[in-house]
Protein backbone atom coordinates (compact mmCIF):
# COMPACT_ATOMS: atom_id res chain seq x y z
CA UNK A 1 0.00 0.00 0.00
CA UNK A 2 1.27 3.46 -0.81
CA UNK A 3 2.31 6.24 1.52
CA UNK A 4 -0.80 8.23 0.75
CA UNK A 5 -3.94 6.29 1.63
CA UNK A 6 -6.33 8.54 -0.30
CA UNK A 7 -6.03 10.49 -3.52
CA UNK A 8 -7.35 14.02 -3.45
CA UNK A 9 -10.71 14.04 -5.22
CA UNK A 10 -9.64 16.88 -7.52
CA UNK A 11 -6.12 15.68 -8.31
CA UNK A 12 -5.54 14.57 -11.91
CA UNK A 13 -3.13 11.76 -12.73
CA UNK A 14 -0.52 12.08 -15.44
CA UNK A 15 -2.32 9.56 -17.60
CA UNK A 16 -5.70 11.23 -17.39
CA UNK A 17 -5.43 14.99 -16.91
CA UNK A 18 -8.45 16.49 -15.26
CA UNK A 19 -9.80 13.15 -14.11
CA UNK A 20 -11.42 12.82 -10.70
CA UNK A 21 -10.16 10.16 -8.31
CA UNK A 22 -12.64 8.40 -6.07
CA UNK A 23 -11.66 8.81 -2.39
CA UNK A 24 -10.80 5.70 -0.41
CA UNK A 25 -10.29 5.16 3.29
CA UNK A 26 -7.05 6.42 4.79
CA UNK A 27 -4.84 3.81 6.44
CA UNK A 28 -4.23 5.31 9.93
CA UNK A 29 -0.69 3.90 10.07
CA UNK A 30 0.22 5.64 6.83
CA UNK A 31 -1.61 8.83 7.69
CA UNK A 32 0.58 9.06 10.80
CA UNK A 33 3.59 9.59 8.52
CA UNK A 34 2.32 13.07 7.69
CA UNK A 35 4.86 15.68 8.78
CA UNK A 36 8.04 17.52 7.88
CA UNK A 37 11.20 15.55 7.13
CA UNK A 38 14.79 16.66 6.67
CA UNK A 39 16.79 14.94 3.95
CA UNK A 40 19.75 13.03 5.41
CA UNK A 41 22.66 13.75 3.02
CA UNK A 42 24.81 11.01 4.55
CA UNK A 43 22.30 8.37 3.43
CA UNK A 44 20.91 10.00 0.28
CA UNK A 45 22.29 10.48 -3.21
CA UNK A 46 21.53 12.75 -6.14
CA UNK A 47 23.16 11.46 -9.31
CA UNK A 48 23.25 11.79 -13.06
CA UNK A 49 24.11 9.75 -16.14
CA UNK A 50 25.11 11.23 -19.49
CA UNK A 51 26.20 9.64 -22.76
CA UNK A 52 29.87 10.25 -23.60
CA UNK A 53 31.37 10.11 -27.10
CA UNK A 54 28.23 8.34 -28.34
CA UNK A 55 29.47 4.99 -27.01
CA UNK A 56 29.35 4.89 -23.21
CA UNK A 57 27.85 6.48 -20.12
CA UNK A 58 29.50 8.71 -17.52
CA UNK A 59 27.94 8.64 -14.06
CA UNK A 60 28.35 11.18 -11.34
CA UNK A 61 26.75 12.63 -8.26
CA UNK A 62 26.53 15.75 -6.14
CA UNK A 63 27.85 14.90 -2.71
CA UNK A 64 26.60 18.00 -0.86
CA UNK A 65 22.90 18.79 -0.73
CA UNK A 66 20.13 19.62 1.71
CA UNK A 67 16.37 19.74 1.63
CA UNK A 68 13.04 19.08 3.25
CA UNK A 69 9.98 16.98 2.48
CA UNK A 70 6.50 17.79 3.71
CA UNK A 71 4.31 14.68 3.52
CA UNK A 72 0.54 14.68 3.82
CA UNK A 73 -0.86 11.17 4.12
CA UNK A 74 -4.48 12.26 3.69
CA UNK A 75 -3.98 14.69 0.82
CA UNK A 76 -0.95 14.01 -1.41
CA UNK A 77 -1.52 17.23 -3.33
CA UNK A 78 -0.51 19.09 -0.16
CA UNK A 79 2.89 17.37 -0.04
CA UNK A 80 5.99 19.32 -1.05
CA UNK A 81 9.74 19.09 -1.56
CA UNK A 82 12.58 21.59 -1.47
CA UNK A 83 16.17 20.65 -2.38
CA UNK A 84 19.38 22.68 -2.78
CA UNK A 85 22.47 21.09 -4.32
CA UNK A 86 26.00 22.49 -4.07
CA UNK A 87 27.37 22.49 -7.62
CA UNK A 88 31.00 22.44 -6.48
CA UNK A 89 30.38 19.01 -4.94
CA UNK A 90 30.02 17.36 -8.37
CA UNK A 91 31.95 14.07 -8.42
CA UNK A 92 32.48 11.79 -11.41
CA UNK A 93 35.61 10.14 -10.06
CA UNK A 94 37.93 12.10 -12.39
CA UNK A 95 39.35 15.33 -10.93
CA UNK A 96 40.02 17.03 -14.29
CA UNK A 97 36.52 16.26 -15.53
CA UNK A 98 34.97 17.53 -12.29
CA UNK A 99 36.94 20.75 -12.66
CA UNK A 100 35.65 21.18 -16.20
CA UNK A 101 32.08 20.66 -15.02
CA UNK A 102 32.51 23.29 -12.30
CA UNK A 103 33.89 25.81 -14.77
CA UNK A 104 32.31 28.23 -17.21
CA UNK A 105 31.83 25.68 -20.00
CA UNK A 106 29.27 23.88 -17.85
CA UNK A 107 27.86 24.84 -14.43
CA UNK A 108 29.99 27.93 -13.64
CA UNK A 109 29.88 27.02 -9.95
CA UNK A 110 31.58 30.24 -8.84
CA UNK A 111 28.78 32.42 -10.22
CA UNK A 112 25.95 29.90 -9.73
CA UNK A 113 26.85 27.85 -6.64
CA UNK A 114 23.49 26.11 -6.19
CA UNK A 115 21.09 23.99 -8.20
CA UNK A 116 17.63 24.02 -6.64
CA UNK A 117 14.27 22.31 -6.94
CA UNK A 118 11.03 23.68 -5.49
CA UNK A 119 7.90 21.59 -5.89
CA UNK A 120 4.63 23.12 -7.04
CA UNK A 121 2.44 20.00 -7.20
CA UNK A 122 2.37 16.39 -6.00
CA UNK A 123 0.41 13.50 -7.50
CA UNK A 124 -0.30 9.95 -6.36
CA UNK A 125 0.01 7.64 -9.36
CA UNK A 126 -1.14 4.45 -7.65
CA UNK A 127 0.50 1.95 -5.34
CA UNK A 128 3.81 3.30 -4.06
CA UNK A 129 4.40 5.57 -7.07
CA UNK A 130 4.22 9.37 -6.98
CA UNK A 131 5.12 12.34 -9.13
CA UNK A 132 6.61 15.54 -7.77
CA UNK A 133 6.30 18.46 -10.16
CA UNK A 134 8.14 21.70 -9.67
CA UNK A 135 10.77 24.17 -10.81
CA UNK A 136 14.41 23.23 -11.35
CA UNK A 137 16.91 26.10 -11.38
CA UNK A 138 20.40 25.70 -12.89
CA UNK A 139 22.71 28.61 -13.81
CA UNK A 140 19.92 31.09 -13.12
CA UNK A 141 17.52 29.35 -15.53
CA UNK A 142 14.28 28.00 -14.05
CA UNK A 143 12.22 25.43 -15.92
CA UNK A 144 9.57 22.86 -14.93
CA UNK A 145 10.60 19.34 -13.98
CA UNK A 146 8.58 16.24 -13.09
CA UNK A 147 10.28 13.65 -10.87
CA UNK A 148 8.77 10.15 -10.67
CA UNK A 149 9.34 8.55 -7.28
CA UNK A 150 8.67 5.26 -5.53
CA UNK A 151 8.07 5.11 -1.79
CA UNK A 152 10.47 2.56 -0.28
CA UNK A 153 8.96 2.46 3.18
CA UNK A 154 9.52 3.80 6.68
CA UNK A 155 11.62 2.68 9.64
CA UNK A 156 12.82 3.80 13.05
CA UNK A 157 16.62 3.74 13.14
CA UNK A 158 18.74 2.76 16.20
CA UNK A 159 18.87 6.40 17.29
CA UNK A 160 15.09 6.71 17.45
CA UNK A 161 14.73 8.68 14.20
CA UNK A 162 11.71 7.98 12.05
CA UNK A 163 12.85 7.71 8.44
CA UNK A 164 11.11 7.55 5.09
CA UNK A 165 12.74 6.53 1.82
CA UNK A 166 12.08 7.40 -1.81
CA UNK A 167 13.90 6.64 -5.04
CA UNK A 168 13.25 7.77 -8.58
CA UNK A 169 14.41 9.85 -11.47
CA UNK A 170 13.80 12.23 -14.31
CA UNK A 171 15.30 13.14 -17.68
CA UNK A 172 16.26 16.60 -18.87
CA UNK A 173 17.81 18.23 -21.91
CA UNK A 174 20.74 20.11 -20.42
CA UNK A 175 20.66 22.71 -23.19
CA UNK A 176 17.33 23.96 -21.83
CA UNK A 177 19.21 25.13 -18.73
CA UNK A 178 22.06 26.76 -20.64
CA UNK A 179 24.45 23.80 -20.45
CA UNK A 180 25.37 23.81 -24.13
CA UNK A 181 29.11 23.05 -24.30
CA UNK A 182 30.06 20.27 -26.68
CA UNK A 183 32.69 19.06 -29.10
CA UNK A 184 32.23 17.37 -32.46
CA UNK A 185 33.63 13.89 -33.03
CA UNK A 186 35.59 13.02 -36.17
CA UNK A 187 33.37 9.99 -36.67
CA UNK A 188 30.20 12.05 -36.34
CA UNK A 189 28.11 12.97 -33.35
CA UNK A 190 29.19 14.91 -30.30
CA UNK A 191 31.24 14.37 -27.16
CA UNK A 192 28.42 14.85 -24.62
CA UNK A 193 24.74 14.05 -25.14
CA UNK A 194 22.11 16.68 -24.52
CA UNK A 195 19.91 14.22 -22.64
CA UNK A 196 20.80 13.65 -18.99
CA UNK A 197 19.24 11.14 -16.62
CA UNK A 198 18.83 12.30 -13.02
CA UNK A 199 18.52 9.84 -10.15
CA UNK A 200 17.35 10.38 -6.59
CA UNK A 201 17.74 8.04 -3.62
CA UNK A 202 16.41 9.85 -0.58
CA UNK A 203 16.37 9.02 3.11
CA UNK A 204 14.67 11.68 5.23
CA UNK A 205 14.31 12.04 8.98
CA UNK A 206 11.13 13.29 10.59
CA UNK A 207 11.61 16.72 12.13
CA UNK A 208 8.04 17.59 13.12
mmCIF file of N, CA, C and O in Angstrom, residues 18-79:
data_model
loop_
_atom_site.group_PDB
_atom_site.id
_atom_site.type_symbol
_atom_site.label_atom_id
_atom_site.label_comp_id
_atom_site.label_asym_id
_atom_site.label_seq_id
_atom_site.Cartn_x
_atom_site.Cartn_y
_atom_site.Cartn_z
ATOM 1 N N UNK A 18 -7.108 15.998 -15.542
ATOM 2 C CA UNK A 18 -8.448 16.491 -15.264
ATOM 3 C C UNK A 18 -9.384 15.451 -14.717
ATOM 4 O O UNK A 18 -10.533 15.739 -14.396
ATOM 5 N N UNK A 19 -8.918 14.194 -14.601
ATOM 6 C CA UNK A 19 -9.805 13.152 -14.109
ATOM 7 C C UNK A 19 -10.024 13.315 -12.623
ATOM 8 O O UNK A 19 -9.242 13.924 -11.913
ATOM 9 N N UNK A 20 -11.090 12.732 -12.114
ATOM 10 C CA UNK A 20 -11.417 12.822 -10.697
ATOM 11 C C UNK A 20 -11.210 11.460 -10.065
ATOM 12 O O UNK A 20 -11.706 10.444 -10.552
ATOM 13 N N UNK A 21 -10.444 11.405 -8.993
ATOM 14 C CA UNK A 21 -10.157 10.159 -8.308
ATOM 15 C C UNK A 21 -11.182 9.933 -7.203
ATOM 16 O O UNK A 21 -11.486 10.845 -6.441
ATOM 17 N N UNK A 22 -11.681 8.718 -7.122
ATOM 18 C CA UNK A 22 -12.638 8.405 -6.072
ATOM 19 C C UNK A 22 -11.900 8.257 -4.754
ATOM 20 O O UNK A 22 -10.887 7.564 -4.668
ATOM 21 N N UNK A 23 -12.354 8.909 -3.673
ATOM 22 C CA UNK A 23 -11.664 8.808 -2.388
ATOM 23 C C UNK A 23 -11.808 7.410 -1.803
ATOM 24 O O UNK A 23 -12.809 6.744 -1.977
ATOM 25 N N UNK A 24 -10.760 6.968 -1.115
ATOM 26 C CA UNK A 24 -10.804 5.698 -0.413
ATOM 27 C C UNK A 24 -10.380 5.955 1.020
ATOM 28 O O UNK A 24 -9.854 7.002 1.359
ATOM 29 N N UNK A 25 -10.594 4.972 1.870
ATOM 30 C CA UNK A 25 -10.287 5.156 3.285
ATOM 31 C C UNK A 25 -8.786 5.348 3.495
ATOM 32 O O UNK A 25 -7.962 4.752 2.809
ATOM 33 N N UNK A 26 -8.442 6.173 4.453
ATOM 34 C CA UNK A 26 -7.049 6.420 4.792
ATOM 35 C C UNK A 26 -6.579 5.375 5.782
ATOM 36 O O UNK A 26 -7.227 5.139 6.795
ATOM 37 N N UNK A 27 -5.442 4.734 5.499
ATOM 38 C CA UNK A 27 -4.836 3.808 6.441
ATOM 39 C C UNK A 27 -4.241 4.633 7.581
ATOM 40 O O UNK A 27 -3.327 5.429 7.370
ATOM 41 N N UNK A 28 -4.729 4.475 8.825
ATOM 42 C CA UNK A 28 -4.231 5.308 9.932
ATOM 43 C C UNK A 28 -2.717 5.229 10.113
ATOM 44 O O UNK A 28 -2.077 6.222 10.433
ATOM 45 N N UNK A 29 -2.133 4.059 9.890
ATOM 46 C CA UNK A 29 -0.689 3.904 10.070
ATOM 47 C C UNK A 29 0.078 4.767 9.077
ATOM 48 O O UNK A 29 1.115 5.359 9.402
ATOM 49 N N UNK A 30 -0.445 4.835 7.848
ATOM 50 C CA UNK A 30 0.219 5.643 6.833
ATOM 51 C C UNK A 30 -0.065 7.115 7.036
ATOM 52 O O UNK A 30 0.804 7.969 6.832
ATOM 53 N N UNK A 31 -1.269 7.434 7.449
ATOM 54 C CA UNK A 31 -1.611 8.833 7.691
ATOM 55 C C UNK A 31 -0.731 9.425 8.781
ATOM 56 O O UNK A 31 -0.417 10.621 8.770
ATOM 57 N N UNK A 32 -0.278 8.589 9.708
ATOM 58 C CA UNK A 32 0.578 9.059 10.797
ATOM 59 C C UNK A 32 1.959 9.504 10.307
ATOM 60 O O UNK A 32 2.705 10.157 11.044
ATOM 61 N N UNK A 33 2.300 9.162 9.069
ATOM 62 C CA UNK A 33 3.585 9.592 8.519
ATOM 63 C C UNK A 33 3.568 11.048 8.086
ATOM 64 O O UNK A 33 4.619 11.613 7.763
ATOM 65 N N UNK A 34 2.402 11.672 8.072
ATOM 66 C CA UNK A 34 2.322 13.074 7.695
ATOM 67 C C UNK A 34 3.226 13.912 8.605
ATOM 68 O O UNK A 34 3.249 13.725 9.816
ATOM 69 N N UNK A 35 3.971 14.825 7.999
ATOM 70 C CA UNK A 35 4.857 15.680 8.776
ATOM 71 C C UNK A 35 5.961 16.245 7.910
ATOM 72 O O UNK A 35 5.976 16.083 6.685
ATOM 73 N N UNK A 36 6.896 16.916 8.559
ATOM 74 C CA UNK A 36 8.040 17.520 7.881
ATOM 75 C C UNK A 36 9.279 16.672 8.128
ATOM 76 O O UNK A 36 9.557 16.271 9.262
ATOM 77 N N UNK A 37 10.011 16.396 7.067
ATOM 78 C CA UNK A 37 11.198 15.547 7.127
ATOM 79 C C UNK A 37 12.398 16.293 6.543
ATOM 80 O O UNK A 37 12.276 17.014 5.564
ATOM 81 N N UNK A 38 13.548 16.086 7.164
ATOM 82 C CA UNK A 38 14.795 16.664 6.671
ATOM 83 C C UNK A 38 15.583 15.594 5.937
ATOM 84 O O UNK A 38 15.814 14.497 6.476
ATOM 85 N N UNK A 39 16.013 15.893 4.721
ATOM 86 C CA UNK A 39 16.794 14.936 3.946
ATOM 87 C C UNK A 39 18.138 14.701 4.630
ATOM 88 O O UNK A 39 18.821 15.641 5.038
ATOM 89 N N UNK A 40 18.496 13.435 4.788
ATOM 90 C CA UNK A 40 19.754 13.035 5.411
ATOM 91 C C UNK A 40 20.807 12.864 4.317
ATOM 92 O O UNK A 40 20.819 11.851 3.619
ATOM 93 N N UNK A 41 21.716 13.839 4.131
ATOM 94 C CA UNK A 41 22.662 13.749 3.019
ATOM 95 C C UNK A 41 23.640 12.591 3.141
ATOM 96 O O UNK A 41 24.156 12.104 2.129
ATOM 97 N N UNK A 42 23.873 12.112 4.365
ATOM 98 C CA UNK A 42 24.809 11.007 4.552
ATOM 99 C C UNK A 42 24.250 9.689 4.035
ATOM 100 O O UNK A 42 25.019 8.749 3.762
ATOM 101 N N UNK A 43 22.923 9.611 3.888
ATOM 102 C CA UNK A 43 22.295 8.374 3.432
ATOM 103 C C UNK A 43 21.386 8.614 2.223
ATOM 104 O O UNK A 43 20.452 7.848 1.978
ATOM 105 N N UNK A 44 21.669 9.674 1.493
ATOM 106 C CA UNK A 44 20.911 9.999 0.279
ATOM 107 C C UNK A 44 21.893 10.285 -0.849
ATOM 108 O O UNK A 44 23.063 10.612 -0.603
ATOM 109 N N UNK A 45 21.436 10.156 -2.073
ATOM 110 C CA UNK A 45 22.292 10.481 -3.212
ATOM 111 C C UNK A 45 21.471 11.133 -4.314
ATOM 112 O O UNK A 45 20.304 10.800 -4.527
ATOM 113 N N UNK A 46 22.103 12.100 -4.969
ATOM 114 C CA UNK A 46 21.530 12.748 -6.142
ATOM 115 C C UNK A 46 22.548 12.588 -7.266
ATOM 116 O O UNK A 46 23.665 13.121 -7.184
ATOM 117 N N UNK A 47 22.190 11.809 -8.270
ATOM 118 C CA UNK A 47 23.155 11.462 -9.309
ATOM 119 C C UNK A 47 22.687 11.784 -10.703
ATOM 120 O O UNK A 47 21.556 12.234 -10.928
ATOM 121 N N UNK A 48 23.577 11.547 -11.661
ATOM 122 C CA UNK A 48 23.246 11.785 -13.063
ATOM 123 C C UNK A 48 24.022 10.813 -13.940
ATOM 124 O O UNK A 48 25.081 10.300 -13.554
ATOM 125 N N UNK A 49 23.465 10.572 -15.113
ATOM 126 C CA UNK A 49 24.114 9.748 -16.140
ATOM 127 C C UNK A 49 24.000 10.471 -17.466
ATOM 128 O O UNK A 49 22.925 10.946 -17.823
ATOM 129 N N UNK A 50 25.114 10.551 -18.196
ATOM 130 C CA UNK A 50 25.113 11.232 -19.488
ATOM 131 C C UNK A 50 25.947 10.419 -20.469
ATOM 132 O O UNK A 50 26.964 9.822 -20.104
ATOM 133 N N UNK A 51 25.501 10.383 -21.716
ATOM 134 C CA UNK A 51 26.199 9.636 -22.760
ATOM 135 C C UNK A 51 27.472 10.371 -23.158
ATOM 136 O O UNK A 51 27.455 11.589 -23.374
ATOM 137 N N UNK A 52 28.586 9.648 -23.257
ATOM 138 C CA UNK A 52 29.874 10.245 -23.602
ATOM 139 C C UNK A 52 30.411 9.645 -24.898
ATOM 140 O O UNK A 52 30.470 8.420 -25.041
ATOM 141 N N UNK A 53 30.764 10.516 -25.825
ATOM 142 C CA UNK A 53 31.370 10.114 -27.103
ATOM 143 C C UNK A 53 30.499 9.135 -27.878
ATOM 144 O O UNK A 53 31.009 8.358 -28.693
ATOM 145 N N UNK A 54 29.221 9.146 -27.611
ATOM 146 C CA UNK A 54 28.231 8.339 -28.336
ATOM 147 C C UNK A 54 28.319 6.836 -28.046
ATOM 148 O O UNK A 54 27.560 6.058 -28.595
ATOM 149 N N UNK A 55 29.255 6.432 -27.172
ATOM 150 C CA UNK A 55 29.466 4.990 -27.014
ATOM 151 C C UNK A 55 29.344 4.476 -25.584
ATOM 152 O O UNK A 55 29.236 3.266 -25.368
ATOM 153 N N UNK A 56 29.383 5.356 -24.587
ATOM 154 C CA UNK A 56 29.348 4.886 -23.210
ATOM 155 C C UNK A 56 28.680 5.920 -22.325
ATOM 156 O O UNK A 56 28.357 7.020 -22.776
ATOM 157 N N UNK A 57 28.471 5.570 -21.065
ATOM 158 C CA UNK A 57 27.845 6.483 -20.121
ATOM 159 C C UNK A 57 28.841 6.918 -19.051
ATOM 160 O O UNK A 57 29.641 6.118 -18.575
ATOM 161 N N UNK A 58 28.767 8.186 -18.681
ATOM 162 C CA UNK A 58 29.498 8.707 -17.524
ATOM 163 C C UNK A 58 28.488 8.942 -16.418
ATOM 164 O O UNK A 58 27.438 9.553 -16.639
ATOM 165 N N UNK A 59 28.809 8.470 -15.230
ATOM 166 C CA UNK A 59 27.936 8.637 -14.065
ATOM 167 C C UNK A 59 28.618 9.510 -13.029
ATOM 168 O O UNK A 59 29.835 9.450 -12.854
ATOM 169 N N UNK A 60 27.828 10.313 -12.381
ATOM 170 C CA UNK A 60 28.353 11.176 -11.342
ATOM 171 C C UNK A 60 27.293 11.480 -10.309
ATOM 172 O O UNK A 60 26.145 11.036 -10.422
ATOM 173 N N UNK A 61 27.682 12.246 -9.302
ATOM 174 C CA UNK A 61 26.746 12.627 -8.255
ATOM 175 C C UNK A 61 27.148 13.974 -7.685
ATOM 176 O O UNK A 61 28.242 14.486 -7.943
ATOM 177 N N UNK A 62 26.243 14.543 -6.909
ATOM 178 C CA UNK A 62 26.526 15.749 -6.135
ATOM 179 C C UNK A 62 26.531 15.328 -4.670
ATOM 180 O O UNK A 62 25.513 14.887 -4.136
ATOM 181 N N UNK A 63 27.678 15.469 -4.037
ATOM 182 C CA UNK A 63 27.847 14.896 -2.705
ATOM 183 C C UNK A 63 27.357 15.808 -1.590
ATOM 184 O O UNK A 63 27.247 15.357 -0.440
ATOM 185 N N UNK A 64 27.081 17.075 -1.891
ATOM 186 C CA UNK A 64 26.601 17.999 -0.863
ATOM 187 C C UNK A 64 25.246 18.571 -1.271
ATOM 188 O O UNK A 64 25.124 19.211 -2.331
ATOM 189 N N UNK A 65 24.241 18.312 -0.446
ATOM 190 C CA UNK A 65 22.896 18.791 -0.728
ATOM 191 C C UNK A 65 22.095 18.813 0.562
ATOM 192 O O UNK A 65 22.448 18.153 1.547
ATOM 193 N N UNK A 66 21.026 19.567 0.555
ATOM 194 C CA UNK A 66 20.135 19.616 1.710
ATOM 195 C C UNK A 66 18.726 19.884 1.220
ATOM 196 O O UNK A 66 18.519 20.432 0.129
ATOM 197 N N UNK A 67 17.750 19.504 2.042
ATOM 198 C CA UNK A 67 16.370 19.736 1.635
ATOM 199 C C UNK A 67 15.380 19.234 2.656
ATOM 200 O O UNK A 67 15.741 18.616 3.668
ATOM 201 N N UNK A 68 14.128 19.501 2.382
ATOM 202 C CA UNK A 68 13.040 19.075 3.254
ATOM 203 C C UNK A 68 11.917 18.476 2.429
ATOM 204 O O UNK A 68 11.713 18.844 1.262
ATOM 205 N N UNK A 69 11.188 17.563 3.046
ATOM 206 C CA UNK A 69 9.975 16.983 2.483
ATOM 207 C C UNK A 69 8.837 17.255 3.447
ATOM 208 O O UNK A 69 8.985 17.090 4.657
ATOM 209 N N UNK A 70 7.710 17.662 2.912
ATOM 210 C CA UNK A 70 6.498 17.793 3.713
ATOM 211 C C UNK A 70 5.499 16.789 3.165
ATOM 212 O O UNK A 70 5.041 16.918 2.029
ATOM 213 N N UNK A 71 5.185 15.766 3.957
ATOM 214 C CA UNK A 71 4.314 14.678 3.520
ATOM 215 C C UNK A 71 2.945 14.815 4.162
ATOM 216 O O UNK A 71 2.832 15.053 5.366
ATOM 217 N N UNK A 72 1.923 14.652 3.342
ATOM 218 C CA UNK A 72 0.539 14.677 3.821
ATOM 219 C C UNK A 72 -0.114 13.364 3.424
ATOM 220 O O UNK A 72 -0.414 13.132 2.249
ATOM 221 N N UNK A 73 -0.322 12.492 4.409
ATOM 222 C CA UNK A 73 -0.857 11.172 4.125
ATOM 223 C C UNK A 73 -2.301 11.163 3.694
ATOM 224 O O UNK A 73 -2.761 10.229 3.035
ATOM 225 N N UNK A 74 -3.066 12.205 4.051
ATOM 226 C CA UNK A 74 -4.479 12.258 3.694
ATOM 227 C C UNK A 74 -4.708 12.989 2.387
ATOM 228 O O UNK A 74 -5.710 12.759 1.714
ATOM 229 N N UNK A 75 -3.806 13.872 2.019
ATOM 230 C CA UNK A 75 -3.975 14.690 0.821
ATOM 231 C C UNK A 75 -2.631 14.855 0.127
ATOM 232 O O UNK A 75 -1.893 15.798 0.408
ATOM 233 N N UNK A 76 -2.267 13.958 -0.784
ATOM 234 C CA UNK A 76 -0.953 14.013 -1.415
ATOM 235 C C UNK A 76 -0.685 15.315 -2.148
ATOM 236 O O UNK A 76 0.464 15.725 -2.280
ATOM 237 N N UNK A 77 -1.720 15.973 -2.617
ATOM 238 C CA UNK A 77 -1.524 17.231 -3.327
ATOM 239 C C UNK A 77 -0.959 18.311 -2.422
ATOM 240 O O UNK A 77 -0.428 19.317 -2.897
ATOM 241 N N UNK A 78 -1.050 18.122 -1.114
ATOM 242 C CA UNK A 78 -0.509 19.090 -0.155
ATOM 243 C C UNK A 78 0.937 18.785 0.203
ATOM 244 O O UNK A 78 1.547 19.540 0.964
ATOM 245 N N UNK A 79 1.490 17.711 -0.309
ATOM 246 C CA UNK A 79 2.887 17.374 -0.037
ATOM 247 C C UNK A 79 3.809 18.268 -0.857
ATOM 248 O O UNK A 79 3.420 18.819 -1.882
#
